[in-house]
Amino acid sequence: MNDKIEKVAQWIITSKRTVVFAGAGLSTESGIPDFRSPGGVWDRYDPQDFYFQNFLSNETSREKYWQMATEMYEPMKKAQPNPAHLAIAEMEKLGKLDCVITQNVDGLHFKAGNSEERVLQLHGTAMHVSCLNCRKSYDRDMIQERLRKTGGKAPRCDDCGGFLKPATISFGQSMPEKETEEAHRRSSLCDLFIVIGSSLVVHPAASMPLVAKQNGARLVIINRDPTPYDDMADAVIHGQAGTTMAGILEKLREKLKQDG
Ligand code: APR
């Protein structure tokens, strides 16, 4: 393990463009369950029930969606960045981070100190709500309060009566164009691509490591469980994101100090 941490830190040092790709496994140590681990979101809910088309089609599906979304939002609201988030933010401060491509909607990259322009949120954000019709944006806590008062009735837009939904991307919903294009571009240009805490099974997000590898980048995977891309990776660490990234940051600082 230590050899691999040493090696990854050295690769970051020599890298001109390091991209970090984040999944739900990055935030479990902050108290937010992931999706596909035992006890994860899709262990408790059937993902088939939460396709975007369902949300659009009937009131019962919208209420069910908001019930699940409310349960997911509670731990996110009070969550704090863990050592893995803080290490990524520190990499930015040290000038060793090109960008973070994240599937996470919890906003913890920003709480950790990463700047807006260096974080590409591929699956949107749970931190605010928007109208699917007129795009009006609403504060999440205000809408949660409205849900509580109406006993879980699916909220509507005050301006146009449109359906309100957390600004996250559901299965079957189109990806945010600007972020997806930019993520693809940065993946194709980087020389080091580090995956942290993702099962790498949800596309098109999971195509980004492939784009990086096919364009000559080194691929590092830090994930507790095996992923379908482990065989093509240059280094695989099956460990906890927090301790692993804290170890890599420590080595990075040491090397930067040595290099003066
Ligand atoms: N450290 C390292 N790895 C971890 C940790 C941890 N502390 N906790 C969990 N993991 C790993 C798990 O082993 C799992 O392989 O993180 C991975 C999380 O995988 P998923 O739950 O599938 O999450 P993710 O890859 O982000 O899912 C992609 O699917 O449901 C949709 O929109 C949702 O963005 C999400 C997308």
PDB file of N, CA, C and O and ligand atoms in Angstrom, residues 22-26 28-29 34-37 42 103-104 123 169 171 197-202 222-227 239-242, ligand 1:
ATOM      1  N   ALA A  22     -14.592  11.862  -9.067  1.00  0.00           N
ATOM      2  CA  ALA A  22     -15.137  11.476  -7.768  1.00  0.00           C
ATOM      3  C   ALA A  22     -16.501  10.812  -7.875  1.00  0.00           C
ATOM      4  O   ALA A  22     -17.331  11.177  -8.708  1.00  0.00           O
ATOM      5  N   GLY A  23     -16.710   9.834  -6.983  1.00  0.00           N
ATOM      6  CA  GLY A  23     -18.005   9.162  -6.866  1.00  0.00           C
ATOM      7  C   GLY A  23     -18.461   9.161  -5.413  1.00  0.00           C
ATOM      8  O   GLY A  23     -17.769   9.678  -4.525  1.00  0.00           O
ATOM      9  N   ALA A  24     -19.598   8.545  -5.185  1.00  0.00           N
ATOM     10  CA  ALA A  24     -20.228   8.573  -3.857  1.00  0.00           C
ATOM     11  C   ALA A  24     -19.336   8.002  -2.765  1.00  0.00           C
ATOM     12  O   ALA A  24     -19.467   8.382  -1.592  1.00  0.00           O
ATOM     13  N   GLY A  25     -18.392   7.137  -3.151  1.00  0.00           N
ATOM     14  CA  GLY A  25     -17.496   6.541  -2.157  1.00  0.00           C
ATOM     15  C   GLY A  25     -16.588   7.576  -1.508  1.00  0.00           C
ATOM     16  O   GLY A  25     -16.048   7.351  -0.428  1.00  0.00           O
ATOM     17  N   LEU A  26     -16.451   8.741  -2.153  1.00  0.00           N
ATOM     18  CA  LEU A  26     -15.627   9.815  -1.594  1.00  0.00           C
ATOM     19  C   LEU A  26     -16.309  10.427  -0.375  1.00  0.00           C
ATOM     20  O   LEU A  26     -15.669  10.957   0.513  1.00  0.00           O
ATOM     21  N   THR A  28     -18.719   8.782   1.723  1.00  0.00           N
ATOM     22  CA  THR A  28     -19.280   7.903   2.765  1.00  0.00           C
ATOM     23  C   THR A  28     -18.647   8.195   4.130  1.00  0.00           C
ATOM     24  O   THR A  28     -19.324   8.117   5.151  1.00  0.00           O
ATOM     25  N   GLU A  29     -17.368   8.578   4.137  1.00  0.00           N
ATOM     26  CA  GLU A  29     -16.714   8.894   5.413  1.00  0.00           C
ATOM     27  C   GLU A  29     -17.185  10.239   5.973  1.00  0.00           C
ATOM     28  O   GLU A  29     -16.821  10.623   7.077  1.00  0.00           O
ATOM     29  N   ASP A  34     -23.437   5.668   0.007  1.00  0.00           N
ATOM     30  CA  ASP A  34     -23.302   5.617  -1.452  1.00  0.00           C
ATOM     31  C   ASP A  34     -24.519   4.895  -2.026  1.00  0.00           C
ATOM     32  O   ASP A  34     -25.518   4.706  -1.334  1.00  0.00           O
ATOM     33  N   PHE A  35     -24.444   4.459  -3.272  1.00  0.00           N
ATOM     34  CA  PHE A  35     -25.627   3.906  -3.940  1.00  0.00           C
ATOM     35  C   PHE A  35     -25.641   2.391  -3.983  1.00  0.00           C
ATOM     36  O   PHE A  35     -26.674   1.763  -3.766  1.00  0.00           O
ATOM     37  N   ARG A  36     -24.450   1.780  -4.297  1.00  0.00           N
ATOM     38  CA  ARG A  36     -24.464   0.360  -4.625  1.00  0.00           C
ATOM     39  C   ARG A  36     -23.786  -0.536  -3.585  1.00  0.00           C
ATOM     40  O   ARG A  36     -23.678  -1.742  -3.801  1.00  0.00           O
ATOM     41  N   SER A  37     -23.327   0.064  -2.473  1.00  0.00           N
ATOM     42  CA  SER A  37     -22.768  -0.781  -1.406  1.00  0.00           C
ATOM     43  C   SER A  37     -23.912  -1.318  -0.551  1.00  0.00           C
ATOM     44  O   SER A  37     -25.018  -0.767  -0.601  1.00  0.00           O
ATOM     45  N   TRP A  42     -29.565   2.380  -3.331  1.00  0.00           N
ATOM     46  CA  TRP A  42     -30.261   1.430  -4.200  1.00  0.00           C
ATOM     47  C   TRP A  42     -30.451   0.068  -3.529  1.00  0.00           C
ATOM     48  O   TRP A  42     -30.992  -0.852  -4.121  1.00  0.00           O
ATOM     49  N   GLN A 103     -19.394  13.125  -9.686  1.00  0.00           N
ATOM     50  CA  GLN A 103     -20.748  12.605  -9.842  1.00  0.00           C
ATOM     51  C   GLN A 103     -21.582  12.968  -8.616  1.00  0.00           C
ATOM     52  O   GLN A 103     -22.772  12.743  -8.587  1.00  0.00           O
ATOM     53  N   ASN A 104     -20.904  13.508  -7.591  1.00  0.00           N
ATOM     54  CA  ASN A 104     -21.567  13.787  -6.325  1.00  0.00           C
ATOM     55  C   ASN A 104     -22.353  15.090  -6.384  1.00  0.00           C
ATOM     56  O   ASN A 104     -21.959  16.032  -7.064  1.00  0.00           O
ATOM     57  N   HIS A 123     -23.544  15.394 -12.376  1.00  0.00           N
ATOM     58  CA  HIS A 123     -24.912  14.971 -12.031  1.00  0.00           C
ATOM     59  C   HIS A 123     -25.666  16.061 -11.282  1.00  0.00           C
ATOM     60  O   HIS A 123     -26.619  15.786 -10.539  1.00  0.00           O
ATOM     61  N   ILE A 169     -29.317  15.203 -11.667  1.00  0.00           N
ATOM     62  CA  ILE A 169     -29.636  14.511 -12.913  1.00  0.00           C
ATOM     63  C   ILE A 169     -30.130  13.106 -12.593  1.00  0.00           C
ATOM     64  O   ILE A 169     -29.398  12.312 -11.994  1.00  0.00           O
ATOM     65  N   PHE A 171     -31.760   9.256 -13.681  1.00  0.00           N
ATOM     66  CA  PHE A 171     -31.636   8.328 -14.801  1.00  0.00           C
ATOM     67  C   PHE A 171     -32.647   8.732 -15.880  1.00  0.00           C
ATOM     68  O   PHE A 171     -33.792   9.044 -15.572  1.00  0.00           O
ATOM     69  N   GLY A 197     -13.513   6.513  -5.227  1.00  0.00           N
ATOM     70  CA  GLY A 197     -14.814   6.140  -4.689  1.00  0.00           C
ATOM     71  C   GLY A 197     -15.945   6.060  -5.689  1.00  0.00           C
ATOM     72  O   GLY A 197     -17.012   6.623  -5.475  1.00  0.00           O
ATOM     73  N   SER A 198     -15.726   5.352  -6.805  1.00  0.00           N
ATOM     74  CA  SER A 198     -16.809   5.152  -7.759  1.00  0.00           C
ATOM     75  C   SER A 198     -16.813   3.707  -8.263  1.00  0.00           C
ATOM     76  O   SER A 198     -15.746   3.134  -8.497  1.00  0.00           O
ATOM     77  N   SER A 199     -17.995   3.136  -8.447  1.00  0.00           N
ATOM     78  CA  SER A 199     -18.099   1.758  -8.968  1.00  0.00           C
ATOM     79  C   SER A 199     -17.895   1.742 -10.478  1.00  0.00           C
ATOM     80  O   SER A 199     -17.749   0.676 -11.067  1.00  0.00           O
ATOM     81  N   LEU A 200     -17.902   2.936 -11.091  1.00  0.00           N
ATOM     82  CA  LEU A 200     -17.638   3.080 -12.544  1.00  0.00           C
ATOM     83  C   LEU A 200     -18.580   2.236 -13.395  1.00  0.00           C
ATOM     84  O   LEU A 200     -18.174   1.592 -14.375  1.00  0.00           O
ATOM     85  N   VAL A 201     -19.866   2.260 -13.043  1.00  0.00           N
ATOM     86  CA  VAL A 201     -20.847   1.503 -13.831  1.00  0.00           C
ATOM     87  C   VAL A 201     -21.906   2.398 -14.463  1.00  0.00           C
ATOM     88  O   VAL A 201     -22.727   1.920 -15.252  1.00  0.00           O
ATOM     89  N   VAL A 202     -21.906   3.706 -14.120  1.00  0.00           N
ATOM     90  CA  VAL A 202     -22.951   4.592 -14.642  1.00  0.00           C
ATOM     91  C   VAL A 202     -22.392   5.501 -15.741  1.00  0.00           C
ATOM     92  O   VAL A 202     -21.494   6.300 -15.491  1.00  0.00           O
ATOM     93  N   ILE A 222      -8.742   4.492  -6.811  1.00  0.00           N
ATOM     94  CA  ILE A 222      -8.777   4.343  -5.351  1.00  0.00           C
ATOM     95  C   ILE A 222     -10.225   4.038  -5.000  1.00  0.00           C
ATOM     96  O   ILE A 222     -11.096   4.909  -5.104  1.00  0.00           O
ATOM     97  N   ASN A 223     -10.498   2.774  -4.669  1.00  0.00           N
ATOM     98  CA  ASN A 223     -11.874   2.366  -4.393  1.00  0.00           C
ATOM     99  C   ASN A 223     -11.866   1.169  -3.457  1.00  0.00           C
ATOM    100  O   ASN A 223     -11.013   0.282  -3.609  1.00  0.00           O
ATOM    101  N   ARG A 224     -12.806   1.136  -2.526  1.00  0.00           N
ATOM    102  CA  ARG A 224     -12.821   0.044  -1.555  1.00  0.00           C
ATOM    103  C   ARG A 224     -13.038  -1.292  -2.261  1.00  0.00           C
ATOM    104  O   ARG A 224     -12.414  -2.295  -1.918  1.00  0.00           O
ATOM    105  N   ASP A 225     -13.907  -1.330  -3.235  1.00  0.00           N
ATOM    106  CA  ASP A 225     -14.218  -2.585  -3.941  1.00  0.00           C
ATOM    107  C   ASP A 225     -13.659  -2.561  -5.369  1.00  0.00           C
ATOM    108  O   ASP A 225     -13.405  -1.486  -5.913  1.00  0.00           O
ATOM    109  N   PRO A 226     -13.501  -3.747  -5.966  1.00  0.00           N
ATOM    110  CA  PRO A 226     -13.022  -3.799  -7.354  1.00  0.00           C
ATOM    111  C   PRO A 226     -13.981  -3.079  -8.308  1.00  0.00           C
ATOM    112  O   PRO A 226     -15.173  -2.965  -8.026  1.00  0.00           O
ATOM    113  N   THR A 227     -13.425  -2.541  -9.410  1.00  0.00           N
ATOM    114  CA  THR A 227     -14.240  -1.894 -10.446  1.00  0.00           C
ATOM    115  C   THR A 227     -13.970  -2.583 -11.786  1.00  0.00           C
ATOM    116  O   THR A 227     -12.960  -3.276 -11.934  1.00  0.00           O
ATOM    117  N   GLY A 239      -8.744   0.643  -0.931  1.00  0.00           N
ATOM    118  CA  GLY A 239      -8.671   1.120   0.454  1.00  0.00           C
ATOM    119  C   GLY A 239      -9.649   2.262   0.660  1.00  0.00           C
ATOM    120  O   GLY A 239     -10.386   2.637  -0.257  1.00  0.00           O
ATOM    121  N   GLN A 240      -9.646   2.792   1.880  1.00  0.00           N
ATOM    122  CA  GLN A 240     -10.522   3.905   2.246  1.00  0.00           C
ATOM    123  C   GLN A 240     -10.009   5.197   1.599  1.00  0.00           C
ATOM    124  O   GLN A 240      -8.816   5.515   1.689  1.00  0.00           O
ATOM    125  N   ALA A 241     -10.918   5.973   1.009  1.00  0.00           N
ATOM    126  CA  ALA A 241     -10.531   7.213   0.334  1.00  0.00           C
ATOM    127  C   ALA A 241      -9.836   8.182   1.294  1.00  0.00           C
ATOM    128  O   ALA A 241      -8.808   8.773   0.949  1.00  0.00           O
ATOM    129  N   GLY A 242     -10.372   8.321   2.512  1.00  0.00           N
ATOM    130  CA  GLY A 242      -9.839   9.295   3.463  1.00  0.00           C
ATOM    131  C   GLY A 242      -8.378   9.057   3.794  1.00  0.00           C
ATOM    132  O   GLY A 242      -7.515   9.918   3.573  1.00  0.00           O
TER     133      GLY A 242
HETATM  134  N1  APR B   1     -13.404   4.743   0.368  1.00  0.00           N
HETATM  135  C1  APR B   1     -13.198   4.193  -0.878  1.00  0.00           C
HETATM  136  N2  APR B   1     -14.199   3.639  -1.622  1.00  0.00           N
HETATM  137  C2  APR B   1     -15.434   3.630  -1.074  1.00  0.00           C
HETATM  138  C3  APR B   1     -15.711   4.161   0.220  1.00  0.00           C
HETATM  139  C4  APR B   1     -14.621   4.736   0.947  1.00  0.00           C
HETATM  140  N3  APR B   1     -14.790   5.280   2.149  1.00  0.00           N
HETATM  141  N4  APR B   1     -17.045   4.017   0.458  1.00  0.00           N
HETATM  142  C5  APR B   1     -17.571   3.406  -0.641  1.00  0.00           C
HETATM  143  N5  APR B   1     -16.601   3.165  -1.545  1.00  0.00           N
HETATM  144  C6  APR B   1     -16.744   2.614  -2.896  1.00  0.00           C
HETATM  145  C7  APR B   1     -17.669   1.415  -2.988  1.00  0.00           C
HETATM  146  O1  APR B   1     -16.907   0.244  -2.896  1.00  0.00           O
HETATM  147  C8  APR B   1     -18.305   1.563  -4.374  1.00  0.00           C
HETATM  148  O2  APR B   1     -17.610   0.781  -5.339  1.00  0.00           O
HETATM  149  O3  APR B   1     -17.340   3.631  -3.673  1.00  0.00           O
HETATM  150  C9  APR B   1     -18.099   3.047  -4.726  1.00  0.00           C
HETATM  151  C10 APR B   1     -19.398   3.850  -4.832  1.00  0.00           C
HETATM  152  O4  APR B   1     -20.081   3.361  -5.950  1.00  0.00           O
HETATM  153  P1  APR B   1     -21.614   3.775  -6.201  1.00  0.00           P
HETATM  154  O5  APR B   1     -22.379   3.630  -4.969  1.00  0.00           O
HETATM  155  O6  APR B   1     -22.047   3.027  -7.415  1.00  0.00           O
HETATM  156  O7  APR B   1     -21.516   5.351  -6.493  1.00  0.00           O
HETATM  157  P2  APR B   1     -21.108   6.088  -7.853  1.00  0.00           P
HETATM  158  O8  APR B   1     -20.078   5.354  -8.609  1.00  0.00           O
HETATM  159  O9  APR B   1     -20.827   7.480  -7.489  1.00  0.00           O
HETATM  160  O10 APR B   1     -22.507   6.029  -8.651  1.00  0.00           O
HETATM  161  C11 APR B   1     -22.610   6.704  -9.861  1.00  0.00           C
HETATM  162  O11 APR B   1     -24.978   6.330  -9.930  1.00  0.00           O
HETATM  163  O12 APR B   1     -26.889   6.140  -8.756  1.00  0.00           O
HETATM  164  C12 APR B   1     -26.213   6.962  -9.613  1.00  0.00           C
HETATM  165  O13 APR B   1     -26.357   9.318  -9.847  1.00  0.00           O
HETATM  166  C13 APR B   1     -25.891   8.326  -9.000  1.00  0.00           C
HETATM  167  O14 APR B   1     -23.841   9.618  -9.209  1.00  0.00           O
HETATM  168  C14 APR B   1     -24.358   8.338  -8.943  1.00  0.00           C
HETATM  169  C15 APR B   1     -23.974   7.334 -10.008  1.00  0.00           C
END
